Amino acid sequence: MNADKGSDNHLPHHLSIIMDGNGRWAKQKKIPRVMGHKNGIDATSNAIEFCLKENIAVLSIYAFSSENWQRPKNEVRLLMGLFLDAIDKHAKQLHINNVKIIFIGDISVFQDPLKEKIKKLTKLTKNNDKLILNIAMNYGGQQEIIIAVNKILQENKHKKITIEQFDKYLDLDQIAKPDLLIRSGGERRLSNFLLYHLAYTEIYFSDILWPDVDDKVLYDACDFYKTRQRRYGKIAQQITANN
Ligand code: FPP
């Protein structure tokens, strides 16, 4: 697949999101951080609905990074509980809505009940094709690259490798690269998300905290995307000449 599909007045074909700001949202409201995450899950659910409504083909979201284990133990425990509840609450509807769910990252370290639910949901939705939803859990972009390199070394099959061959060792194997990345919450960094895949992705930063991200913010991000000319290293005249 080719990321070009998302250029020039089109919506992104593949949208990726760093859903940041749950903690600060809760702090502003003087309520526990976990309430920020709970409301964050509702915003995530809305973003999925948005993609279904707008025929966006792939959505990749950063739910839990390899580095998030360093958070206070209690927050990590509560987050794991929320992930379990979210799967229970939303799995059926996601399947009805024809969403194929793929987990990227190392899920082997999660406790058995969550691991089981992740495996079941992946199996249940594997033939769906309206929207591919990649959920990054215990995921790090650097880790993804290193795991791929180690696999290649272990196989001892390649002396030299092409980009196309390398792609096959990555978690997002065979899926078009993100056209647009949205990061909510005001920070302007990638935080180890999809480092390899974001090479030519357009990036939209919003100051809105994730639980407050609604259709308006998502449409604003898509409007920004429509204004971008994607050159992939070429010059502007070469792009307009091809249109
Ligand atoms: C960042 O807010 C958000 C996370 C660490 C991810 C939490 C998960 C979700 C929003 C929902 C995803 C749900 C599913 C089921 C896939 P933060 O705590 O870093 O906020 P802060 O920067 O304000 O502290």
Coordinates of N, CA and C and ligand atoms in Angstrom, one line a residue:
M1 N 0.8 -1.2 0.0 CA 0.0 0.0 0.0 C 0.9 1.2 0.0
N2 N 0.3 2.3 -0.5 CA 1.1 3.5 -0.6 C 0.5 4.7 0.1
A3 N 1.3 5.4 0.8 CA 0.8 6.5 1.6 C 0.3 7.7 0.8
D4 N 0.6 7.7 -0.5 CA 0.1 8.7 -1.4 C -1.4 8.9 -1.4
K5 N -2.0 7.7 -1.1 CA -3.5 7.7 -1.1 C -4.1 8.8 -0.3
G6 N -3.4 9.2 0.8 CA -3.9 10.2 1.7 C -3.6 11.6 1.3
S7 N -3.0 11.9 0.1 CA -2.6 13.3 -0.1 C -3.6 14.1 -0.9
D8 N -3.4 15.4 -0.9 CA -4.2 16.3 -1.7 C -5.7 16.2 -1.6
N9 N -6.3 16.9 -0.6 CA -7.7 17.0 -0.4 C -8.4 15.7 0.0
H10 N -7.6 14.7 0.3 CA -8.1 13.4 0.8 C -7.9 13.4 2.3
L11 N -8.8 12.6 2.9 CA -8.6 12.3 4.4 C -7.4 11.4 4.4
P12 N -6.7 11.3 5.6 CA -5.6 10.3 5.7 C -6.1 8.9 5.5
H13 N -5.3 8.1 4.8 CA -5.7 6.7 4.7 C -5.3 6.0 6.0
H14 N -4.2 6.4 6.6 CA -3.8 5.8 7.9 C -3.5 6.9 8.9
L15 N -4.3 6.9 9.9 CA -4.2 8.0 11.0 C -3.5 7.3 12.2
S16 N -2.6 8.1 12.8 CA -2.0 7.5 14.0 C -2.1 8.6 15.1
I17 N -2.3 8.2 16.3 CA -2.6 9.2 17.4 C -1.7 8.8 18.7
I18 N -1.1 9.9 19.2 CA -0.5 9.8 20.6 C -1.5 10.5 21.5
M19 N -2.2 9.8 22.3 CA -3.3 10.3 23.1 C -2.8 10.8 24.4
D20 N -2.3 12.0 24.4 CA -1.7 12.5 25.6 C -2.5 13.5 26.3
G21 N -2.4 13.6 27.7 CA -3.1 14.7 28.4 C -4.1 14.2 29.4
N22 N -4.3 12.9 29.6 CA -5.3 12.3 30.5 C -5.0 12.8 31.9
G23 N -3.7 12.7 32.3 CA -3.4 13.0 33.7 C -3.7 14.5 34.0
R24 N -3.2 15.4 33.1 CA -3.4 16.8 33.3 C -4.9 17.2 33.3
W25 N -5.7 16.5 32.4 CA -7.1 16.7 32.4 C -7.7 16.5 33.7
A26 N -7.3 15.4 34.4 CA -7.9 15.0 35.7 C -7.4 16.0 36.7
K27 N -6.1 16.4 36.6 CA -5.6 17.3 37.6 C -6.3 18.7 37.6
Q28 N -6.6 19.1 36.3 CA -7.4 20.4 36.2 C -8.7 20.3 36.9
K29 N -9.3 19.1 36.9 CA -10.6 18.9 37.5 C -10.6 18.5 38.9
K30 N -9.3 18.4 39.4 CA -9.1 18.0 40.8 C -9.7 16.6 41.1
I31 N -9.6 15.7 40.2 CA -10.1 14.3 40.4 C -8.9 13.4 40.1
P32 N -9.0 12.1 40.6 CA -7.9 11.2 40.4 C -7.5 11.0 39.0
R33 N -6.1 10.8 38.8 CA -5.6 10.6 37.4 C -6.3 9.5 36.7
V34 N -6.7 8.4 37.4 CA -7.4 7.3 36.7 C -8.7 7.7 36.0
M35 N -9.3 8.8 36.6 CA -10.5 9.3 35.9 C -10.2 9.9 34.6
G36 N -9.0 10.5 34.5 CA -8.5 11.1 33.2 C -8.4 9.9 32.2
H37 N -7.8 8.8 32.6 CA -7.6 7.7 31.7 C -9.0 7.1 31.3
K38 N -9.9 7.1 32.3 CA -11.3 6.5 32.0 C -11.9 7.4 30.9
N39 N -11.9 8.7 31.1 CA -12.5 9.6 30.1 C -11.7 9.5 28.8
G40 N -10.4 9.3 28.9 CA -9.5 9.1 27.7 C -10.0 7.9 26.9
I41 N -10.5 6.9 27.5 CA -11.0 5.7 26.8 C -12.2 6.1 26.0
D42 N -13.1 6.9 26.6 CA -14.3 7.4 25.8 C -13.8 8.2 24.6
A43 N -12.8 9.0 24.7 CA -12.3 9.8 23.6 C -11.7 8.9 22.5
T44 N -11.1 7.8 23.0 CA -10.5 6.8 22.0 C -11.7 6.2 21.2
S45 N -12.7 5.8 22.0 CA -13.9 5.2 21.3 C -14.5 6.2 20.3
N46 N -14.5 7.4 20.6 CA -15.1 8.4 19.6 C -14.1 8.5 18.4
A47 N -12.8 8.4 18.6 CA -11.9 8.5 17.5 C -12.1 7.3 16.6
I48 N -12.4 6.2 17.2 CA -12.6 5.0 16.3 C -13.9 5.2 15.5
E49 N -14.9 5.7 16.2 CA -16.2 6.0 15.5 C -16.0 7.0 14.3
F50 N -15.1 8.0 14.6 CA -14.8 9.0 13.6 C -14.2 8.3 12.4
C51 N -13.2 7.4 12.6 CA -12.6 6.7 11.5 C -13.6 5.9 10.7
L52 N -14.5 5.2 11.4 CA -15.5 4.4 10.7 C -16.4 5.3 9.8
K53 N -16.8 6.4 10.4 CA -17.7 7.4 9.7 C -17.0 8.0 8.5
E54 N -15.7 8.3 8.6 CA -15.0 9.0 7.5 C -14.3 8.0 6.6
N55 N -14.5 6.8 6.8 CA -13.8 5.8 5.9 C -12.3 5.8 6.0
I56 N -11.8 6.1 7.1 CA -10.3 6.1 7.3 C -10.0 4.6 7.5
A57 N -9.0 4.1 6.7 CA -8.8 2.6 6.7 C -8.0 2.0 7.8
V58 N -7.1 2.8 8.3 CA -6.2 2.3 9.4 C -6.0 3.4 10.5
L59 N -6.2 2.9 11.7 CA -6.0 3.8 12.9 C -5.0 3.1 13.8
S60 N -3.9 3.9 14.1 CA -2.9 3.3 15.1 C -2.8 4.2 16.3
I61 N -3.0 3.6 17.5 CA -3.1 4.4 18.7 C -2.0 3.9 19.7
Y62 N -1.5 4.8 20.5 CA -0.5 4.5 21.5 C -1.1 4.4 22.8
A63 N -1.4 3.2 23.3 CA -2.2 3.0 24.5 C -1.2 2.9 25.7
F64 N -0.1 2.2 25.6 CA 0.8 2.0 26.7 C 2.2 1.8 26.2
S65 N 3.2 2.6 26.5 CA 4.5 2.5 26.0 C 5.4 1.6 26.8
S66 N 6.5 1.2 26.2 CA 7.5 0.3 27.0 C 8.0 1.1 28.2
E67 N 7.9 2.4 28.1 CA 8.5 3.2 29.2 C 7.4 3.5 30.3
N68 N 6.1 3.3 30.0 CA 5.0 3.6 30.9 C 5.1 2.7 32.2
W69 N 5.8 1.6 32.1 CA 6.0 0.8 33.3 C 6.6 1.5 34.5
Q70 N 7.3 2.6 34.1 CA 8.0 3.4 35.2 C 7.1 4.3 36.0
R71 N 5.8 4.4 35.6 CA 4.8 5.2 36.3 C 4.6 4.5 37.7
P72 N 4.0 5.3 38.6 CA 3.7 4.7 39.9 C 2.9 3.4 39.8
K73 N 3.3 2.4 40.6 CA 2.7 1.0 40.5 C 1.2 1.1 40.5
N74 N 0.7 1.9 41.3 CA -0.8 2.0 41.4 C -1.4 2.5 40.1
E75 N -0.8 3.5 39.4 CA -1.4 3.9 38.2 C -1.3 2.8 37.1
V76 N -0.2 2.1 37.1 CA 0.0 1.0 36.1 C -1.1 0.0 36.4
R77 N -1.3 -0.4 37.7 CA -2.3 -1.4 38.0 C -3.7 -0.9 37.6
L78 N -4.0 0.3 37.8 CA -5.4 0.9 37.5 C -5.5 0.9 35.9
L79 N -4.5 1.3 35.2 CA -4.5 1.3 33.8 C -4.8 -0.1 33.2
M80 N -4.1 -1.1 33.8 CA -4.3 -2.5 33.3 C -5.8 -2.9 33.5
G81 N -6.3 -2.5 34.6 CA -7.8 -2.8 34.9 C -8.7 -2.1 33.9
L82 N -8.3 -0.8 33.6 CA -9.1 -0.1 32.6 C -9.1 -0.8 31.2
F83 N -7.9 -1.3 30.8 CA -7.7 -1.9 29.5 C -8.6 -3.2 29.5
L84 N -8.6 -3.9 30.6 CA -9.5 -5.1 30.7 C -10.9 -4.7 30.5
D85 N -11.4 -3.7 31.3 CA -12.8 -3.3 31.2 C -13.1 -2.8 29.8
A86 N -12.2 -2.0 29.2 CA -12.5 -1.5 27.9 C -12.7 -2.6 26.9
I87 N -11.9 -3.6 26.9 CA -12.1 -4.7 26.0 C -13.4 -5.4 26.2
D88 N -13.8 -5.6 27.5 CA -15.1 -6.2 27.8 C -16.2 -5.4 27.3
K89 N -16.1 -4.0 27.5 CA -17.2 -3.1 27.1 C -17.3 -2.9 25.6
H90 N -16.2 -2.9 24.9 CA -16.2 -2.5 23.5 C -16.0 -3.6 22.5
A91 N -15.5 -4.8 22.9 CA -15.1 -5.8 21.9 C -16.3 -6.2 21.0
K92 N -17.5 -6.4 21.5 CA -18.6 -6.9 20.7 C -18.9 -5.8 19.6
Q93 N -19.0 -4.6 20.0 CA -19.4 -3.5 19.1 C -18.3 -3.3 18.0
L94 N -17.1 -3.4 18.4 CA -16.0 -3.3 17.4 C -16.1 -4.4 16.4
H95 N -16.4 -5.6 16.8 CA -16.5 -6.7 15.9 C -17.7 -6.5 15.0
I96 N -18.9 -6.0 15.5 CA -20.1 -5.7 14.7 C -19.7 -4.6 13.7
N97 N -18.9 -3.7 14.1 CA -18.5 -2.6 13.2 C -17.4 -3.0 12.2
N98 N -17.1 -4.2 12.2 CA -16.2 -4.8 11.2 C -14.7 -4.2 11.4
V99 N -14.3 -4.0 12.6 CA -13.0 -3.5 12.9 C -12.0 -4.7 13.2
K100 N -10.9 -4.7 12.5 CA -9.9 -5.7 12.7 C -8.9 -5.1 13.7
I101 N -8.7 -5.8 14.8 CA -7.8 -5.3 15.9 C -6.5 -6.0 15.9
I102 N -5.4 -5.3 15.9 CA -4.1 -5.8 15.9 C -3.3 -5.2 17.1
F103 N -2.7 -6.0 17.9 CA -1.9 -5.4 19.0 C -0.5 -5.4 18.6
I104 N 0.2 -4.3 18.7 CA 1.6 -4.2 18.4 C 2.3 -3.9 19.7
G105 N 3.6 -4.4 19.8 CA 4.4 -4.3 21.0 C 4.4 -5.7 21.7
D106 N 5.1 -5.8 22.8 CA 5.3 -7.1 23.5 C 4.3 -7.3 24.5
I107 N 3.2 -8.1 24.1 CA 2.1 -8.4 25.1 C 2.5 -9.5 26.0
S108 N 3.6 -10.2 25.8 CA 3.9 -11.4 26.6 C 4.0 -11.1 28.1
V109 N 4.4 -9.9 28.4 CA 4.6 -9.5 29.8 C 3.3 -9.2 30.6
F110 N 2.2 -9.0 29.9 CA 1.0 -8.7 30.6 C 0.5 -9.9 31.4
Q111 N -0.3 -9.6 32.4 CA -0.9 -10.8 33.2 C -1.8 -11.6 32.4
D112 N -2.0 -12.8 32.7 CA -2.8 -13.8 31.9 C -4.2 -13.3 31.5
P113 N -5.0 -12.7 32.4 CA -6.3 -12.3 32.0 C -6.3 -11.3 30.9
L114 N -5.4 -10.3 30.9 CA -5.3 -9.3 29.9 C -4.8 -10.0 28.6
K115 N -3.8 -10.8 28.7 CA -3.2 -11.5 27.6 C -4.2 -12.3 26.9
E116 N -5.0 -13.0 27.7 CA -6.1 -13.9 27.1 C -7.1 -13.1 26.3
K117 N -7.5 -11.9 26.9 CA -8.5 -11.1 26.2 C -8.0 -10.5 24.9
I118 N -6.7 -10.1 25.0 CA -6.0 -9.6 23.8 C -6.0 -10.6 22.7
K119 N -5.6 -11.9 23.0 CA -5.6 -12.9 22.0 C -6.9 -13.2 21.5
K120 N -8.0 -13.3 22.4 CA -9.3 -13.6 21.9 C -9.9 -12.5 21.0
L121 N -9.6 -11.3 21.3 CA -10.1 -10.1 20.5 C -9.4 -10.1 19.1
T122 N -8.1 -10.4 19.1 CA -7.4 -10.5 17.9 C -8.0 -11.6 17.0
K123 N -8.2 -12.7 17.6 CA -8.8 -13.9 16.8 C -10.2 -13.6 16.3
L124 N -11.0 -13.0 17.2 CA -12.4 -12.7 16.9 C -12.5 -11.8 15.7
T125 N -11.6 -10.8 15.6 CA -11.7 -9.7 14.6 C -10.8 -9.9 13.4
K126 N -10.1 -11.1 13.3 CA -9.0 -11.2 12.3 C -9.5 -11.1 10.8
N127 N -10.8 -11.4 10.6 CA -11.2 -11.3 9.2 C -12.0 -10.0 8.9
N128 N -12.1 -9.1 9.8 CA -12.8 -7.9 9.6 C -12.0 -7.0 8.7
D129 N -12.7 -6.1 7.9 CA -11.9 -5.3 7.0 C -12.4 -3.9 6.7
K130 N -13.2 -3.3 7.6 CA -13.7 -1.9 7.4 C -12.6 -1.0 7.9
L131 N -12.1 -1.3 9.1 CA -11.0 -0.5 9.7 C -10.0 -1.4 10.4
I132 N -8.7 -1.1 10.2 CA -7.7 -1.8 10.9 C -7.3 -0.9 12.1
L133 N -7.4 -1.5 13.3 CA -7.1 -0.7 14.5 C -5.8 -1.3 15.1
N134 N -4.7 -0.6 15.0 CA -3.5 -1.1 15.7 C -3.4 -0.5 17.0
I135 N -3.4 -1.3 18.1 CA -3.2 -0.8 19.4 C -1.8 -1.1 19.9
A136 N -1.1 0.0 20.2 CA 0.3 -0.2 20.7 C 0.3 -0.4 22.2
M137 N 0.7 -1.6 22.7 CA 0.7 -1.9 24.1 C 2.0 -2.4 24.5
N138 N 2.6 -1.9 25.5 CA 4.0 -2.2 25.8 C 4.9 -2.1 24.5
Y139 N 4.7 -1.0 23.9 CA 5.3 -0.8 22.6 C 6.4 0.4 22.7
G140 N 7.5 0.2 22.0 CA 8.4 1.3 21.8 C 9.0 1.2 20.4
G141 N 9.1 2.3 19.8 CA 9.6 2.4 18.4 C 11.1 1.8 18.3
Q142 N 11.9 2.2 19.3 CA 13.3 1.7 19.2 C 13.3 0.2 19.5
Q143 N 12.5 -0.2 20.4 CA 12.4 -1.7 20.7 C 12.0 -2.5 19.5
E144 N 11.0 -1.9 18.7 CA 10.5 -2.6 17.5 C 11.6 -2.8 16.5
I145 N 12.5 -1.8 16.3 CA 13.6 -1.8 15.4 C 14.6 -2.9 15.9
I146 N 14.9 -2.8 17.2 CA 16.0 -3.7 17.7 C 15.5 -5.2 17.6
I147 N 14.2 -5.4 17.9 CA 13.7 -6.8 17.9 C 13.8 -7.3 16.4
A148 N 13.5 -6.4 15.5 CA 13.6 -6.8 14.0 C 15.0 -7.1 13.7
V149 N 16.0 -6.3 14.1 CA 17.4 -6.5 13.8 C 17.9 -7.8 14.4
N150 N 17.4 -8.1 15.7 CA 17.9 -9.3 16.3 C 17.3 -10.6 15.6
K151 N 16.1 -10.5 15.1 CA 15.5 -11.6 14.3 C 16.3 -11.8 13.1
I152 N 16.7 -10.8 12.4 CA 17.5 -10.9 11.2 C 18.8 -11.5 11.5
L153 N 19.4 -11.1 12.6 CA 20.7 -11.7 12.9 C 20.6 -13.2 13.3
Q154 N 19.5 -13.5 14.0 CA 19.3 -14.9 14.4 C 19.1 -15.8 13.2
E155 N 18.3 -15.3 12.2 CA 18.0 -16.1 11.0 C 19.3 -16.3 10.2
N156 N 20.2 -15.4 10.2 CA 21.4 -15.5 9.5 C 21.2 -15.8 8.0
K157 N 20.2 -15.1 7.5 CA 19.8 -15.4 6.1 C 20.2 -14.3 5.1
H158 N 20.3 -13.0 5.7 CA 20.6 -11.9 4.9 C 22.0 -11.3 5.2
K159 N 22.7 -11.0 4.1 CA 24.0 -10.3 4.3 C 23.8 -8.8 4.2
K160 N 22.7 -8.5 3.4 CA 22.4 -7.1 3.2 C 20.8 -7.1 3.1
I161 N 20.2 -6.0 3.5 CA 18.7 -6.0 3.5 C 18.2 -4.7 2.9
T162 N 17.1 -4.8 2.2 CA 16.4 -3.7 1.6 C 15.3 -3.1 2.5
I163 N 14.9 -1.9 2.3 CA 13.8 -1.4 3.1 C 12.6 -2.3 3.0
E164 N 12.2 -2.8 1.8 CA 11.1 -3.7 1.7 C 11.2 -4.9 2.5
Q165 N 12.4 -5.5 2.5 CA 12.6 -6.7 3.3 C 12.6 -6.4 4.8
F166 N 13.2 -5.3 5.2 CA 13.2 -4.9 6.6 C 11.8 -4.7 7.1
D167 N 10.9 -4.1 6.3 CA 9.5 -3.8 6.7 C 8.8 -5.1 7.2
K168 N 9.2 -6.2 6.6 CA 8.5 -7.4 6.9 C 8.8 -7.9 8.4
Y169 N 9.9 -7.4 8.9 CA 10.2 -7.8 10.3 C 9.6 -6.9 11.4
L170 N 9.0 -5.8 10.9 CA 8.4 -4.9 11.9 C 7.0 -5.2 12.2
D171 N 6.5 -4.6 13.3 CA 5.1 -4.9 13.8 C 4.1 -4.4 12.8
L172 N 4.3 -3.3 12.1 CA 3.3 -2.8 11.2 C 3.6 -3.4 9.8
D173 N 4.1 -4.6 9.7 CA 4.4 -5.3 8.4 C 3.2 -5.2 7.5
Q174 N 3.4 -4.8 6.3 CA 2.4 -4.8 5.2 C 1.3 -3.8 5.3
I175 N 1.4 -2.9 6.3 CA 0.4 -1.9 6.4 C 1.0 -0.5 6.0
A176 N 0.2 0.2 5.2 CA 0.7 1.5 4.8 C 1.2 2.4 5.9
K177 N 2.2 3.2 5.7 CA 2.8 4.0 6.7 C 1.7 5.1 7.1
P178 N 1.7 5.6 8.3 CA 0.8 6.6 8.7 C 0.9 7.9 7.8
D179 N -0.2 8.4 7.4 CA -0.2 9.7 6.6 C -0.2 10.8 7.6
L180 N -1.0 10.7 8.7 CA -1.1 11.8 9.6 C -0.9 11.3 11.0
L181 N -0.1 12.0 11.8 CA 0.0 11.7 13.3 C -0.6 12.9 14.0
I182 N -1.5 12.6 14.9 CA -2.0 13.6 15.8 C -1.5 13.4 17.2
R183 N -0.9 14.4 17.8 CA -0.6 14.3 19.2 C -1.3 15.4 20.0
S184 N -2.2 14.9 20.9 CA -2.9 15.9 21.8 C -2.1 16.2 23.0
G185 N -2.6 17.2 23.8 CA -2.0 17.4 25.1 C -0.8 18.4 25.1
G186 N -0.5 19.0 23.9 CA 0.4 20.2 24.0 C 1.9 19.9 23.8
E187 N 2.3 18.6 24.1 CA 3.8 18.3 23.9 C 4.1 18.1 22.4
R188 N 5.3 18.4 22.1 CA 5.7 18.3 20.7 C 6.9 17.3 20.5
R189 N 6.6 16.1 20.7 CA 7.6 15.0 20.5 C 6.9 13.7 20.1
L190 N 7.8 12.7 19.7 CA 7.2 11.5 19.3 C 7.1 10.4 20.4
S191 N 7.9 10.6 21.5 CA 7.8 9.7 22.6 C 7.9 8.2 22.2
N192 N 8.8 7.9 21.3 CA 9.1 6.5 20.9 C 8.0 5.8 20.2
F193 N 7.1 6.6 19.6 CA 6.0 5.9 18.9 C 6.3 5.8 17.4
L194 N 6.2 4.6 16.8 CA 6.3 4.3 15.4 C 7.5 5.0 14.7
L195 N 8.6 5.1 15.4 CA 9.7 5.9 14.9 C 10.1 5.6 13.4
Y196 N 10.1 4.4 13.0 CA 10.5 4.0 11.7 C 9.4 4.4 10.7
H197 N 8.2 4.2 11.1 CA 7.0 4.3 10.2 C 6.6 5.8 9.9
L198 N 7.1 6.7 10.8 CA 6.6 8.1 10.7 C 7.5 8.9 9.8
A199 N 8.4 8.3 9.0 CA 9.5 9.0 8.3 C 8.9 10.1 7.4
Y200 N 7.7 9.9 6.8 CA 7.1 10.9 5.9 C 5.7 11.3 6.3
T201 N 5.4 11.1 7.6 CA 4.1 11.4 8.1 C 3.9 12.9 8.4
E202 N 2.8 13.4 8.1 CA 2.5 14.8 8.5 C 2.1 14.8 10.0
I203 N 2.5 15.8 10.7 CA 2.3 15.8 12.2 C 1.4 17.0 12.6
Y204 N 0.4 16.7 13.3 CA -0.5 17.8 13.8 C -0.5 17.7 15.4
F205 N -0.1 18.8 16.0 CA 0.0 18.9 17.4 C -1.2 19.7 17.9
S206 N -2.0 19.2 18.9 CA -3.1 20.0 19.4 C -2.8 20.2 20.9
D207 N -3.2 21.4 21.4 CA -3.0 21.6 22.8 C -4.1 21.0 23.7
I208 N -5.2 20.6 23.0 CA -6.3 20.0 23.7 C -5.9 18.7 24.4
L209 N -6.3 18.5 25.6 CA -6.0 17.3 26.4 C -6.9 16.1 25.9
W210 N -6.3 14.9 25.8 CA -7.0 13.8 25.1 C -8.4 13.6 25.5
P211 N -8.8 13.6 26.7 CA -10.3 13.4 27.0 C -11.2 14.4 26.4
D212 N -10.7 15.6 26.0 CA -11.5 16.6 25.4 C -11.4 16.6 23.8
V213 N -10.6 15.6 23.3 CA -10.5 15.6 21.9 C -11.8 15.0 21.3
D214 N -12.5 15.8 20.5 CA -13.8 15.4 19.9 C -13.7 15.5 18.4
D215 N -14.8 15.3 17.7 CA -14.8 15.3 16.2 C -14.2 16.7 15.7
K216 N -14.5 17.8 16.4 CA -14.0 19.1 15.9 C -12.5 19.1 15.8
V217 N -11.8 18.5 16.9 CA -10.3 18.5 16.8 C -9.9 17.5 15.7
L218 N -10.6 16.4 15.6 CA -10.2 15.5 14.6 C -10.4 16.0 13.1
Y219 N -11.5 16.8 12.9 CA -11.7 17.4 11.6 C -10.6 18.5 11.4
D220 N -10.3 19.3 12.5 CA -9.2 20.3 12.3 C -7.9 19.7 11.9
A221 N -7.6 18.5 12.5 CA -6.4 17.8 12.1 C -6.4 17.4 10.7
C222 N -7.6 16.9 10.2 CA -7.7 16.4 8.9 C -7.7 17.6 7.9
D223 N -8.2 18.8 8.3 CA -8.2 20.0 7.5 C -6.7 20.4 7.3
F224 N -5.9 20.3 8.4 CA -4.5 20.6 8.3 C -3.8 19.7 7.3
Y225 N -4.2 18.4 7.4 CA -3.6 17.4 6.5 C -3.9 17.7 5.1
K226 N -5.1 18.2 4.8 CA -5.5 18.5 3.4 C -4.6 19.6 2.8
T227 N -4.1 20.5 3.7 CA -3.3 21.6 3.2 C -1.9 21.2 2.9
R228 N -1.5 20.0 3.3 CA -0.1 19.6 3.1 C 0.2 19.1 1.7
Q229 N 1.3 19.5 1.2 CA 1.8 18.8 -0.1 C 2.8 17.8 0.3
R230 N 2.6 16.6 -0.1 CA 3.5 15.5 0.3 C 4.5 15.3 -0.8
R231 N 5.7 15.6 -0.5 CA 6.7 15.6 -1.6 C 7.7 14.4 -1.6
Y232 N 7.8 13.8 -0.5 CA 8.7 12.6 -0.3 C 10.1 12.9 -1.0
G233 N 10.6 14.0 -0.7 CA 12.0 14.3 -1.2 C 12.0 15.0 -2.5
K234 N 10.9 15.1 -3.2 CA 10.9 15.7 -4.5 C 10.6 17.2 -4.4
I235 N 10.6 18.0 -5.5 CA 10.3 19.4 -5.4 C 8.8 19.6 -5.8
A236 N 8.3 20.8 -5.4 CA 6.9 21.1 -5.6 C 6.4 20.9 -7.0
Q237 N 7.2 21.4 -8.0 CA 6.8 21.3 -9.4 C 6.6 19.9 -9.9
Q238 N 7.4 19.0 -9.4 CA 7.3 17.6 -9.8 C 6.0 17.0 -9.3
I239 N 5.5 17.5 -8.2 CA 4.3 16.9 -7.6 C 3.1 17.5 -8.4
T240 N 3.1 18.8 -8.7 CA 2.0 19.4 -9.4 C 1.9 18.9 -10.8
A241 N 3.1 18.7 -11.4 CA 3.1 18.2 -12.8 C 2.5 16.8 -12.9
N242 N 2.5 16.0 -11.9 CA 1.9 14.7 -11.9 C 0.4 14.7 -11.7
N243 N -0.1 15.8 -11.2 CA -1.6 15.9 -10.9 C -2.4 16.3 -12.1
Ligands
FPP1 C1 -1.4 9.6 28.2 O1 -1.9 10.5 29.2 C2 -2.2 8.4 28.0 C3 -1.8 7.1 28.3 C4 -0.7 6.7 29.1 C5 -2.6 6.1 27.7 C6 -3.8 5.7 28.5 C7 -4.8 5.1 27.6 C8 -5.9 5.6 27.0 C9 -6.2 7.0 26.8 C10 -6.9 4.9 26.3 C11 -6.5 3.8 25.4 C12 -7.4 2.8 25.6 C13 -7.5 1.6 25.0 C14 -8.4 0.5 25.5 C15 -6.7 1.2 23.8 P1 -0.9 10.9 30.4 O2 -1.2 10.1 31.6 O3 0.5 10.8 29.9 O4 -1.3 12.4 30.6 P2 -0.4 13.6 31.2 O5 0.7 13.8 30.2 O6 -1.4 14.7 31.3 O7 0.1 13.1 32.5

